[in-house]
CSV table of C-alpha atoms and ligand atoms in Angstrom, one decimal:
chain,number,residue,atom,x,y,z
A,1,MET,CA,-14.0,-12.6,-23.6
A,2,THR,CA,-16.6,-14.5,-20.7
A,3,LEU,CA,-15.4,-14.5,-17.2
A,4,ARG,CA,-16.4,-17.8,-15.2
A,5,LEU,CA,-16.0,-18.1,-11.5
A,6,TYR,CA,-16.2,-21.0,-9.0
A,7,ASP,CA,-19.7,-20.6,-7.3
A,8,THR,CA,-19.6,-23.1,-4.0
A,9,TYR,CA,-24.0,-22.8,-3.6
A,10,SER,CA,-23.7,-24.6,-7.1
A,11,ARG,CA,-20.5,-26.4,-6.7
A,12,ARG,CA,-19.9,-25.1,-10.3
A,13,LEU,CA,-17.8,-22.8,-12.7
A,14,ARG,CA,-20.4,-20.4,-14.1
A,15,GLU,CA,-20.4,-17.9,-16.6
A,16,PHE,CA,-20.2,-14.3,-14.7
A,17,GLN,CA,-23.5,-12.2,-15.7
A,18,PRO,CA,-23.9,-9.0,-13.8
A,19,LEU,CA,-27.6,-8.6,-12.0
A,20,HIS,CA,-27.5,-5.1,-13.1
A,21,SER,CA,-26.3,-3.0,-16.3
A,22,SER,CA,-25.2,-0.4,-14.2
A,23,GLU,CA,-22.5,-2.0,-11.2
A,24,VAL,CA,-22.0,-5.7,-9.9
A,25,GLY,CA,-22.1,-5.6,-6.0
A,26,ILE,CA,-19.6,-7.3,-4.1
A,27,TYR,CA,-19.7,-8.1,0.2
A,28,THR,CA,-17.0,-8.9,1.4
A,29,CYS,CA,-16.8,-10.3,5.5
A,30,GLY,CA,-14.3,-8.2,6.9
A,31,PRO,CA,-12.1,-8.7,10.1
A,32,THR,CA,-13.2,-9.5,13.3
A,33,VAL,CA,-11.0,-5.7,14.9
A,34,TYR,CA,-9.5,-7.7,18.6
A,35,ASP,CA,-6.2,-8.2,17.4
A,36,TYR,CA,-4.1,-7.8,14.4
A,37,ALA,CA,-4.8,-9.7,11.2
A,38,HIS,CA,-2.6,-12.2,10.6
A,39,ILE,CA,-0.7,-13.1,7.1
A,40,GLY,CA,-3.5,-15.8,6.1
A,41,ASN,CA,-6.2,-13.4,7.0
A,42,LEU,CA,-4.3,-10.9,4.5
A,43,ARG,CA,-4.6,-13.8,1.9
A,44,THR,CA,-8.6,-13.9,1.8
A,45,TYR,CA,-8.3,-10.5,1.1
A,46,VAL,CA,-5.5,-10.2,-1.4
A,47,PHE,CA,-7.9,-12.6,-3.3
A,48,GLU,CA,-10.9,-10.8,-3.0
A,49,ASP,CA,-8.7,-7.9,-4.2
A,50,ILE,CA,-7.9,-10.2,-7.0
A,51,LEU,CA,-11.4,-10.4,-7.9
A,52,ARG,CA,-12.7,-6.8,-7.8
A,53,ARG,CA,-9.6,-5.7,-10.3
A,54,THR,CA,-10.6,-8.2,-12.9
A,55,LEU,CA,-14.2,-7.3,-12.5
A,56,GLU,CA,-13.3,-3.9,-13.2
A,57,PHE,CA,-10.8,-5.1,-15.5
A,58,ASN,CA,-13.3,-6.4,-17.6
A,59,SER,CA,-14.9,-2.9,-17.7
A,60,TYR,CA,-16.9,-3.7,-14.6
A,61,ASN,CA,-18.2,-0.7,-12.4
A,62,VAL,CA,-17.8,-2.4,-9.0
A,63,ARG,CA,-19.3,-1.4,-5.9
A,64,HIS,CA,-17.3,-3.1,-3.2
A,65,VAL,CA,-18.9,-3.5,0.9
A,66,MET,CA,-16.5,-4.6,3.9
A,67,ASN,CA,-18.0,-4.8,7.3
A,68,ILE,CA,-15.8,-4.2,10.2
A,69,THR,CA,-16.9,-6.9,13.2
A,70,ASP,CA,-17.0,-4.4,16.6
A,71,VAL,CA,-19.0,-6.3,18.1
A,72,GLY,CA,-21.4,-9.5,18.8
A,73,HIS,CA,-18.1,-12.5,17.7
A,74,LEU,CA,-18.1,-14.6,20.5
A,75,ALA,CA,-14.6,-16.4,21.4
A,76,SER,CA,-17.2,-19.7,19.7
A,77,ASP,CA,-18.9,-19.8,16.9
A,78,ALA,CA,-21.1,-21.3,18.2
A,79,ASP,CA,-22.6,-18.4,20.7
A,80,SER,CA,-20.9,-19.5,23.7
A,81,GLY,CA,-18.0,-17.8,25.2
A,82,GLU,CA,-17.2,-14.0,25.7
A,83,ASP,CA,-17.6,-11.8,23.1
A,84,LYS,CA,-13.8,-11.0,21.5
A,85,MET,CA,-14.2,-7.4,21.8
A,86,GLU,CA,-14.7,-7.5,25.3
A,87,LYS,CA,-11.6,-10.3,25.7
A,88,GLY,CA,-9.6,-8.1,23.8
A,89,SER,CA,-10.7,-5.3,26.3
A,90,ARG,CA,-9.3,-7.0,29.4
A,91,ARG,CA,-6.2,-8.6,27.7
A,92,THR,CA,-4.9,-4.9,27.6
A,93,GLY,CA,-6.8,-2.7,29.4
A,94,LYS,CA,-8.2,-0.7,26.8
A,95,THR,CA,-11.9,-0.1,27.0
A,96,ALA,CA,-13.5,-2.0,24.1
A,97,TRP,CA,-14.2,1.0,21.3
A,98,GLU,CA,-10.5,1.7,21.9
A,99,ILE,CA,-9.2,-1.7,20.5
A,100,ALA,CA,-11.8,-1.3,17.6
A,101,GLU,CA,-10.4,1.3,16.3
A,102,PHE,CA,-6.4,0.6,16.9
A,103,PHE,CA,-7.1,-2.3,15.0
A,104,ALA,CA,-9.1,-1.7,12.6
A,105,SER,CA,-7.0,1.0,11.8
A,106,ALA,CA,-4.1,-2.0,11.6
A,107,PHE,CA,-6.6,-4.0,9.2
A,108,LYS,CA,-5.9,0.0,7.1
A,109,SER,CA,-2.5,0.0,6.8
A,110,ASP,CA,-1.9,-3.8,6.1
A,111,MET,CA,-4.2,-3.6,3.0
A,112,HIS,CA,-2.3,0.1,2.2
A,113,HIS,CA,1.2,-2.0,2.3
A,114,LEU,CA,-0.2,-5.2,0.2
A,115,ASN,CA,-1.6,-2.8,-2.2
A,116,ILE,CA,-5.3,-3.6,-1.5
A,117,GLN,CA,-7.7,-1.6,-2.3
A,118,GLU,CA,-10.7,-0.3,0.0
A,119,PRO,CA,-13.8,-1.0,-0.4
A,120,THR,CA,-16.4,1.5,-2.1
A,121,ILE,CA,-18.2,1.6,1.7
A,122,TRP,CA,-16.8,0.8,4.5
A,123,CYS,CA,-19.6,-0.3,7.7
A,124,LYS,CA,-19.2,-1.3,10.9
A,125,ALA,CA,-21.4,-3.3,13.0
A,126,THR,CA,-21.2,-1.2,15.8
A,127,ASP,CA,-22.8,1.8,13.7
A,128,HIS,CA,-25.6,0.0,12.1
A,129,ILE,CA,-27.6,-1.7,15.4
A,130,PRO,CA,-30.9,-0.1,14.6
A,131,GLU,CA,-30.7,-1.7,11.3
A,132,GLN,CA,-30.2,-5.0,12.8
A,133,ILE,CA,-32.4,-4.7,15.0
A,134,ALA,CA,-35.2,-4.2,12.2
A,135,LEU,CA,-33.8,-7.4,10.2
A,136,ILE,CA,-34.5,-8.7,13.7
A,137,GLN,CA,-38.1,-7.9,14.0
A,138,CYS,CA,-38.3,-9.0,10.2
A,139,ILE,CA,-36.9,-12.5,10.8
A,140,GLU,CA,-39.5,-12.5,13.9
A,141,ALA,CA,-42.3,-11.9,12.6
A,142,LYS,CA,-42.2,-14.1,10.0
A,143,GLY,CA,-42.6,-16.7,12.6
A,144,TYR,CA,-38.4,-18.1,12.6
A,145,THR,CA,-37.1,-17.0,16.3
A,146,TYR,CA,-37.3,-17.9,19.5
A,147,CYS,CA,-36.4,-17.0,22.7
A,148,THR,CA,-34.0,-18.0,25.4
A,149,SER,CA,-33.0,-17.1,28.9
A,150,ASP,CA,-29.6,-15.5,27.0
A,151,GLY,CA,-31.6,-14.5,23.8
A,152,ILE,CA,-33.0,-14.5,20.6
A,153,TYR,CA,-32.0,-17.1,18.5
A,154,PHE,CA,-32.8,-18.2,14.6
A,155,ASP,CA,-34.9,-21.4,14.9
A,156,THR,CA,-32.4,-23.7,12.0
A,157,SER,CA,-35.2,-26.3,11.3
A,158,LYS,CA,-38.2,-24.3,10.1
A,159,MET,CA,-35.4,-24.1,7.1
A,160,PRO,CA,-35.7,-26.4,4.7
A,161,ASP,CA,-32.7,-25.5,2.8
A,162,TYR,CA,-30.8,-24.6,5.7
A,163,GLY,CA,-27.3,-24.9,5.2
A,164,TYR,CA,-27.4,-25.8,1.4
A,165,LEU,CA,-23.8,-23.9,1.0
A,166,ALA,CA,-22.2,-26.6,3.2
A,167,ARG,CA,-24.0,-29.5,1.5
A,168,LEU,CA,-24.8,-29.8,5.8
A,169,ASP,CA,-25.2,-33.6,6.9
A,170,ILE,CA,-27.7,-32.1,9.3
A,171,GLU,CA,-28.9,-35.4,10.9
A,172,GLY,CA,-25.1,-36.5,11.1
A,173,LEU,CA,-24.8,-33.5,13.0
A,174,GLN,CA,-27.2,-33.4,15.7
A,175,ALA,CA,-27.0,-37.4,16.3
A,176,GLY,CA,-23.0,-36.9,16.6
A,177,THR,CA,-23.2,-34.0,18.8
A,178,ARG,CA,-21.2,-33.6,22.1
A,179,ILE,CA,-21.4,-30.1,22.3
A,180,ASP,CA,-23.3,-28.9,25.4
A,181,MET,CA,-26.4,-26.4,23.8
A,182,GLY,CA,-27.3,-25.1,26.5
A,183,GLU,CA,-31.0,-23.9,25.4
A,184,LYS,CA,-30.9,-24.0,21.4
A,185,ARG,CA,-33.4,-26.3,20.0
A,186,HIS,CA,-31.2,-27.2,17.1
A,187,ILE,CA,-27.4,-27.7,17.1
A,188,THR,CA,-27.3,-25.5,13.8
A,189,ASP,CA,-29.6,-22.3,15.5
A,190,PHE,CA,-27.9,-19.6,15.9
A,191,ALA,CA,-27.9,-15.8,18.1
A,192,LEU,CA,-29.5,-12.7,16.6
A,193,TRP,CA,-29.5,-11.3,19.8
A,194,LYS,CA,-27.8,-11.7,23.0
A,195,PHE,CA,-29.2,-10.4,26.8
A,196,SER,CA,-26.2,-9.1,28.6
A,197,PRO,CA,-25.9,-11.5,31.3
A,198,ALA,CA,-27.5,-10.5,34.3
A,199,GLY,CA,-25.9,-7.8,36.6
A,200,GLN,CA,-23.4,-6.7,34.6
A,201,LYS,CA,-22.7,-4.1,32.6
A,202,ARG,CA,-21.0,-4.9,29.0
A,203,GLN,CA,-19.0,-2.0,27.5
A,204,MET,CA,-21.1,-2.4,24.2
A,205,GLU,CA,-24.7,-3.2,24.7
A,206,TRP,CA,-27.7,-1.6,23.5
A,207,ASN,CA,-31.4,-1.3,24.5
A,208,SER,CA,-33.6,-3.6,22.1
A,209,PRO,CA,-37.8,-4.8,21.8
A,210,TRP,CA,-36.7,-8.0,23.8
A,211,GLY,CA,-34.5,-6.6,26.6
A,212,ILE,CA,-30.4,-4.9,26.3
A,213,GLY,CA,-27.8,-6.9,24.7
A,214,PHE,CA,-26.2,-6.8,21.5
A,215,PRO,CA,-26.2,-8.6,18.2
A,216,GLY,CA,-25.4,-11.5,17.0
A,217,TRP,CA,-22.5,-11.6,15.1
A,218,HIS,CA,-23.9,-13.2,11.8
A,219,ILE,CA,-27.2,-10.3,11.6
A,220,GLU,CA,-24.6,-7.8,11.0
A,221,CYS,CA,-23.5,-8.5,7.3
A,222,SER,CA,-27.0,-9.7,6.3
A,223,ALA,CA,-28.2,-6.0,7.1
A,224,MET,CA,-25.5,-4.0,6.2
A,225,SER,CA,-25.2,-5.9,2.5
A,226,ALA,CA,-29.0,-5.6,2.2
A,227,LYS,CA,-28.2,-1.9,3.1
A,228,TYR,CA,-25.7,-1.0,0.9
A,229,LEU,CA,-25.9,-3.5,-1.4
A,230,GLY,CA,-29.9,-4.5,-1.4
A,231,ASN,CA,-31.1,-7.7,-0.6
A,232,TYR,CA,-29.8,-9.8,-3.5
A,233,PHE,CA,-26.6,-9.0,-5.1
A,234,ASP,CA,-23.7,-10.6,-7.1
A,235,ILE,CA,-21.6,-12.2,-5.4
A,236,HIS,CA,-20.6,-12.7,-1.8
A,237,CYS,CA,-16.9,-13.6,-0.4
A,238,GLY,CA,-15.0,-14.5,2.6
A,239,GLY,CA,-12.3,-17.5,3.7
A,240,GLU,CA,-13.8,-21.2,3.5
A,241,ASP,CA,-14.3,-21.4,7.2
A,242,HIS,CA,-17.4,-19.5,6.5
A,243,ILE,CA,-18.5,-21.9,3.8
A,244,SER,CA,-20.2,-24.4,7.1
A,245,VAL,CA,-21.5,-21.9,9.3
A,246,HIS,CA,-21.2,-18.0,9.3
A,247,HIS,CA,-22.5,-18.1,5.4
A,248,PRO,CA,-25.2,-20.0,6.2
A,249,ASN,CA,-26.7,-18.4,8.6
A,250,GLU,CA,-26.4,-15.0,6.8
A,251,ILE,CA,-28.7,-16.8,3.9
A,252,ALA,CA,-31.0,-18.1,6.2
A,253,GLN,CA,-31.7,-14.9,8.0
A,254,THR,CA,-31.6,-12.8,4.7
A,255,GLU,CA,-34.3,-16.0,3.2
A,256,ALA,CA,-36.3,-15.7,6.0
A,257,CYS,CA,-36.8,-11.6,5.6
A,258,TYR,CA,-36.7,-11.1,2.5
A,259,GLY,CA,-37.2,-14.5,0.8
A,260,THR,CA,-34.3,-13.8,-1.4
A,261,ARG,CA,-31.0,-15.9,-1.8
A,262,LEU,CA,-28.6,-13.2,-0.7
A,263,ALA,CA,-25.8,-13.5,-3.5
A,264,ASN,CA,-26.0,-15.1,-6.5
A,265,PHE,CA,-22.8,-16.0,-6.3
A,266,TRP,CA,-20.6,-17.2,-3.5
A,267,MET,CA,-16.9,-17.3,-3.4
A,268,HIS,CA,-14.2,-18.1,-0.9
A,269,GLY,CA,-10.9,-18.1,-0.5
A,270,TYR,CA,-8.7,-21.3,1.1
A,271,PHE,CA,-6.6,-21.2,3.8
A,272,LEU,CA,-2.9,-20.5,3.7
A,273,GLN,CA,-1.1,-23.1,6.2
A,274,LEU,CA,1.8,-23.3,8.3
A,275,GLY,CA,2.6,-27.2,8.2
A,276,GLU,CA,-0.1,-28.7,8.6
A,277,GLU,CA,-2.4,-26.5,10.0
A,278,ARG,CA,-4.2,-23.8,9.1
A,279,MET,CA,-3.0,-20.2,10.4
A,280,SER,CA,-4.9,-19.2,13.0
A,281,LYS,CA,-5.7,-15.8,15.9
A,282,SER,CA,-6.7,-18.4,18.4
A,283,SER,CA,-4.3,-21.2,17.8
A,284,GLY,CA,-0.9,-18.7,19.3
A,285,GLU,CA,1.4,-18.6,16.4
A,286,PHE,CA,0.4,-16.3,13.5
A,287,LEU,CA,2.5,-14.2,11.7
A,288,ARG,CA,1.3,-10.7,10.6
A,289,LEU,CA,2.5,-8.1,7.6
A,290,GLN,CA,4.4,-6.2,10.4
A,291,VAL,CA,7.0,-9.2,11.1
A,292,LEU,CA,7.8,-10.0,7.6
A,293,ILE,CA,8.2,-6.0,7.0
A,294,ASP,CA,10.8,-6.1,9.6
A,295,ARG,CA,12.9,-8.5,8.5
A,296,GLY,CA,13.5,-6.5,5.7
A,297,ILE,CA,11.1,-8.2,3.6
A,298,ASP,CA,9.0,-6.1,0.5
A,299,PRO,CA,5.3,-6.5,1.6
A,300,LEU,CA,4.1,-6.4,-1.4
A,301,ALA,CA,6.4,-10.1,-1.9
A,302,TYR,CA,3.9,-11.7,0.3
A,303,ARG,CA,1.3,-10.5,-2.5
A,304,PHE,CA,2.9,-12.0,-4.9
A,305,PHE,CA,3.8,-15.2,-3.2
A,306,CYS,CA,0.0,-15.3,-3.4
A,307,LEU,CA,-0.2,-15.3,-6.4
A,308,SER,CA,1.4,-18.1,-7.0
A,309,ALA,CA,-1.9,-20.3,-6.4
A,310,HIS,CA,-4.9,-20.5,-6.7
A,311,TYR,CA,-7.3,-19.4,-4.5
A,312,SER,CA,-8.7,-22.4,-4.1
A,313,SER,CA,-6.3,-23.9,-3.0
A,314,LYS,CA,-4.3,-24.0,-0.2
A,315,LEU,CA,-1.2,-22.6,0.4
A,316,THR,CA,1.7,-23.3,2.7
A,317,PHE,CA,3.9,-20.7,3.6
A,318,SER,CA,7.4,-20.9,4.4
A,319,TRP,CA,9.7,-18.6,4.6
A,320,GLU,CA,11.8,-20.2,1.8
A,321,SER,CA,9.1,-19.7,-0.5
A,322,LEU,CA,8.6,-15.8,0.6
A,323,ASP,CA,12.7,-14.9,-0.3
A,324,SER,CA,11.9,-16.7,-3.6
A,325,ALA,CA,8.8,-15.0,-4.4
A,326,ALA,CA,10.9,-12.2,-3.4
A,327,ARG,CA,13.4,-12.5,-5.7
A,328,SER,CA,11.3,-12.6,-8.4
A,329,LEU,CA,9.6,-10.1,-8.0
A,330,ASP,CA,12.5,-8.2,-7.8
A,331,ARG,CA,13.5,-9.6,-11.1
A,332,LEU,CA,10.2,-8.5,-12.6
A,333,ARG,CA,10.5,-4.9,-11.1
A,334,ASN,CA,13.9,-4.5,-12.7
A,335,GLN,CA,13.6,-5.6,-16.1
A,336,ALA,CA,10.0,-3.8,-16.1
A,337,TYR,CA,12.4,-0.2,-15.1
A,338,GLU,CA,15.2,-1.2,-17.4
A,339,TRP,CA,12.3,-1.3,-20.2
A,340,GLY,CA,12.1,2.3,-20.1
A,341,PRO,CA,8.9,4.1,-20.9
A,342,PRO,CA,5.8,2.1,-22.0
A,343,SER,CA,4.0,2.6,-25.6
A,344,SER,CA,1.1,-0.1,-26.4
A,345,PRO,CA,0.3,-3.4,-25.3
A,346,ASP,CA,0.6,-6.4,-26.8
A,347,ASP,CA,-2.9,-7.6,-28.3
A,348,ALA,CA,-2.0,-11.3,-27.9
A,349,TYR,CA,-0.3,-10.8,-24.9
A,350,VAL,CA,-2.9,-9.4,-23.1
A,351,LYS,CA,-5.4,-11.9,-24.8
A,352,GLN,CA,-3.8,-14.7,-23.3
A,353,PHE,CA,-3.6,-13.6,-19.7
A,354,THR,CA,-7.0,-12.3,-20.2
A,355,GLU,CA,-8.3,-16.2,-20.4
A,356,GLN,CA,-6.6,-16.9,-17.6
A,357,VAL,CA,-7.7,-14.6,-15.2
A,358,ASN,CA,-10.8,-14.9,-16.7
A,359,ASP,CA,-10.9,-18.7,-16.0
A,360,ASP,CA,-11.8,-18.1,-12.7
A,361,LEU,CA,-9.0,-15.8,-11.8
A,362,ASN,CA,-6.2,-18.2,-12.3
A,363,MET,CA,-3.3,-16.3,-11.3
A,364,PRO,CA,-0.7,-19.1,-11.1
A,365,ARG,CA,-1.1,-19.6,-15.6
A,366,ALA,CA,-1.4,-15.6,-15.6
A,367,MET,CA,1.8,-15.3,-14.0
A,368,ALA,CA,3.3,-17.7,-16.8
A,369,VAL,CA,1.8,-15.5,-19.4
A,370,THR,CA,3.8,-12.5,-17.8
A,371,TRP,CA,7.3,-14.6,-17.6
A,372,ASP,CA,6.4,-15.3,-21.4
A,373,LEU,CA,5.6,-12.0,-21.7
A,374,ALA,CA,9.2,-10.6,-20.3
A,375,ARG,CA,10.9,-13.8,-22.4
A,376,SER,CA,9.6,-12.7,-25.7
A,377,ASP,CA,11.5,-10.4,-27.9
A,378,LEU,CA,8.7,-7.9,-28.7
A,379,PRO,CA,10.5,-4.4,-28.0
A,380,ALA,CA,10.9,-3.0,-24.6
A,381,SER,CA,8.6,0.0,-24.8
A,382,ILE,CA,5.4,-2.5,-25.9
A,383,LYS,CA,6.4,-5.2,-22.9
A,384,LYS,CA,6.3,-2.3,-20.8
A,385,ALA,CA,2.6,-1.8,-21.4
A,386,THR,CA,1.4,-4.9,-21.4
A,387,LEU,CA,2.9,-5.5,-18.5
A,388,LEU,CA,1.5,-2.5,-16.8
A,389,LEU,CA,-2.0,-3.3,-18.4
A,390,PHE,CA,-1.5,-6.5,-16.4
A,391,ASP,CA,-0.3,-5.0,-13.1
A,392,ARG,CA,-3.8,-3.4,-12.8
A,393,ILE,CA,-4.7,-6.9,-11.9
A,394,LEU,CA,-1.2,-8.4,-10.1
A,395,GLY,CA,-1.4,-5.2,-8.0
A,396,LEU,CA,2.5,-5.2,-7.6
A,397,CYS,CA,3.0,-1.3,-8.6
A,398,LEU,CA,5.0,-1.7,-11.5
A,399,ALA,CA,4.7,1.4,-12.7
A,400,ASP,CA,6.1,3.2,-10.0
A,401,TRP,CA,9.1,0.7,-8.8
A,402,GLN,CA,12.8,2.8,-8.9
A,403,PRO,CA,15.7,0.9,-7.9
A,404,PRO,CA,16.8,1.7,-4.5
A,405,GLN,CA,19.8,4.2,-4.4
A,406,GLU,CA,22.0,2.3,-1.8
A,407,ILE,CA,23.5,4.7,0.7
A,408,ILE,CA,27.1,4.5,1.1
A,409,PRO,CA,28.5,6.0,3.8
A,410,GLU,CA,30.6,8.8,4.4
A,411,GLU,CA,34.2,7.1,4.9
A,412,ILE,CA,34.1,5.3,1.8
A,413,LEU,CA,32.8,8.2,-0.8
A,414,SER,CA,35.7,10.3,1.2
A,415,LEU,CA,38.4,7.1,0.3
A,416,VAL,CA,37.0,7.6,-3.5
A,417,ASP,CA,37.3,11.0,-3.5
A,418,GLN,CA,41.1,10.7,-2.6
A,419,ARG,CA,41.7,8.2,-5.5
A,420,GLN,CA,39.6,10.6,-8.0
A,421,LYS,CA,42.0,13.6,-6.4
A,422,ALA,CA,45.2,11.0,-6.5
A,423,ARG,CA,44.4,9.6,-10.2
A,424,ALA,CA,44.5,13.2,-11.4
A,425,GLU,CA,47.7,14.2,-10.1
A,426,LYS,CA,49.6,10.7,-11.1
A,427,ARG,CA,49.8,10.1,-8.0
A,428,TRP,CA,49.0,6.1,-9.5
A,429,GLY,CA,50.1,3.9,-5.9
A,430,ASP,CA,48.3,5.9,-3.8
A,431,ALA,CA,45.0,5.6,-6.0
A,432,ASP,CA,45.5,2.0,-6.0
A,433,ALA,CA,45.6,2.3,-1.9
A,434,PHE,CA,42.8,3.8,-1.8
A,435,ARG,CA,41.4,1.1,-3.9
A,436,ASN,CA,41.8,-1.2,-2.0
A,437,LYS,CA,40.5,0.5,0.8
A,438,VAL,CA,37.3,0.9,-0.8
A,439,ILE,CA,37.5,-2.9,-1.6
A,440,GLN,CA,38.3,-4.5,2.3
A,441,ALA,CA,35.6,-2.7,3.3
A,442,GLY,CA,33.0,-4.1,1.3
A,443,TYR,CA,32.6,-1.6,-1.1
A,444,GLU,CA,33.3,-2.0,-5.2
A,445,ILE,CA,33.9,1.1,-7.8
A,446,GLU,CA,33.2,0.8,-11.0
A,447,ASP,CA,34.8,4.0,-13.6
A,448,THR,CA,32.1,5.1,-16.0
A,449,ALA,CA,32.3,8.1,-18.9
A,450,GLN,CA,30.2,10.1,-16.4
A,451,GLY,CA,32.7,9.2,-13.3
A,452,PRO,CA,33.5,6.9,-10.5
A,453,ARG,CA,30.0,4.7,-8.8
A,454,VAL,CA,30.0,3.0,-6.0
A,455,LYS,CA,28.4,0.7,-4.5
A,456,GLY,CA,28.2,-2.5,-2.3
A,457,ARG,CA,29.4,-6.0,-3.2
A,458,LYS,CA,26.5,-8.6,-2.7
B,501,LIG,P1,-11.1,-12.6,11.4
B,501,LIG,O1,-10.6,-11.5,11.2
B,501,LIG,O2,-11.5,-13.6,12.3
B,501,LIG,O3,-12.8,-12.8,11.1
B,501,LIG,O4,-11.2,-13.4,9.6
B,501,LIG,C1,-11.4,-12.8,8.8
B,501,LIG,C2,-11.6,-13.8,7.0
B,501,LIG,O5,-9.5,-14.1,7.1
B,501,LIG,C3,-12.0,-14.2,7.3
B,501,LIG,O6,-12.5,-14.3,5.6
B,501,LIG,C4,-11.8,-15.4,7.2
B,501,LIG,O7,-12.6,-17.0,6.7
B,501,LIG,C5,-9.8,-15.5,6.9
B,501,LIG,N1,-8.9,-16.1,7.5
B,501,LIG,C6,-8.9,-17.4,8.6
B,501,LIG,N2,-8.0,-17.6,9.2
B,501,LIG,C7,-7.4,-17.9,7.4
B,501,LIG,C8,-6.3,-18.9,6.9
B,501,LIG,N3,-5.4,-19.0,7.7
B,501,LIG,N4,-6.0,-18.6,5.4
B,501,LIG,C9,-6.7,-17.7,4.8
B,501,LIG,N5,-8.0,-17.3,5.3
B,501,LIG,C10,-8.3,-17.1,6.6
B,502,LIG,ZN1,-20.6,-12.2,6.9
C-alpha cells in the first residue's frame, strides 16, 4: 500500500519512495538541553515517533538520527544574546557541561515515559566540533561567507533560492526590519562560527581557523546529518517554528558545500497551544511531563491525547481534554485486557488502519478505526491480535497492561476476615456489622466463588 506524506518543501502530499533500498534515513532536530522539555516539545517528538513507526510498519528499515544541542543556541534565533547553555549555567550554579548532561538525561526519561523509541544514533553538537569546522571551511572555500568582528557569517544573498522552504519574502523582510543587524549584511544572514567575546572565557569554546569560539546553532545539523546519513537523505523533521529560520539555514549550508538539497522530504509538527498561545520555554508558562505524572496522570494518556489531532494542525491543551484522553485510554486497555490472548489479526481492519496511517499519518482516523474494531462483533482473540498490531504504531503498550492491583488497608482486610469468621460461625448479626464498617470506610465486598473480593467504591 502506498505511503503518502506531506512535504513542506513542495507544499504537496507526495508518495514516499526511499532513496536507497536498504534503509530510510531520518534526521529529527533534537532538544536544546538548557532546561526540561515541555509537553509542547514532546508533541513534536511523538509525531516523529509515529512517523518512524509507520515507516517500520511499512517494512522499511529506518536509520534515525537525533542531535542534542548542547552549545551555540543563542537566546535569540537572530544570532544575538547569550548562549542558552551558559545562561542556564548562571541560573543554576552548575557548569554548562553538567547542565547539558542533566537535561539530556531528563529528556531521555520523558521519551521513555511516552514510549518514544530512541533514535538509532544520538549525536551531541559538542562531540562534533571538527566536523562543523570542516563544513564551515567548505562553505568558505565556495565563497559563501564573510567575517565580522563577532564571527563568520553565511551570506544568504549568494544563494538565489534561500528561504524557499518557508517561501520567504526576503525583500519584504529587509524593508520591514527594525531589529539590530549588527554587522550582518542581510537580515537573513546567520552565524556559522561565533568568536568568544574578547577578554571573556566561555565554558564551552574551541580553537578554529578563525579564532577561539563556538559553532553557530544551525551548522551542527548539517554537519551531523551528513556524517550519519549522507549529504542527501530521506526525511528531515522538526517543529513548525523551524520552517522559517533553522531549516532554511540548514538547507543553505548543505547546498553551498555539497550542492544537494539535504532531504527529500521535509516534515513539520505543529504546535501545542495553551489557549491562543504556543507553549514555549522562553515565555514562562510551560508544563513538564512530570507535572502530569505528579497529578497522577499516566504519561501515555498524553501520548493518546496527541493522537487525537493530525500532526499538521495545532492542538490546544486543557486538563479536561487530557482527562478525557486518560479515560478513553483506560477503556481501551480494559477491553484489550478482557479480550485475553491474541490469535491472528483481521485483514479487513488492518487494511483500513493502514490506509489511514499511510495517508499522511492520519491518527484521528486511525483511532476511529481502532474504536470500530473494539465495538465490532469479531471474536475477542482476533480483536486482540488486530489491536496489538495497531499498537506497533500507536505505541500505547497495550500488550503489557494489567488492571492495577488496589492496595486495601490492613484494617479493612482485618474487618473482612472477621466477617468471614462470623459467617462461618453463623453469627449473622456480627457479620452484617463488620460488613457495614467496611462500607462506611468507603469499600465494598463482593462475594465470589473464590471468596470475598474487596474494592474501593468509586
Ligand atoms: P527546542 O528544545 O527549543 O530546540 O525545541 C525542540 C523541538 O520542539 C523543536 O523541534 C521545536 O520546533 C519543537 N517545539 C517547540 N515548541 C513547541 C510547541 N509548543 N509544540 C510543539 N512543538 C514545539
Ligand atoms: Zn536542526
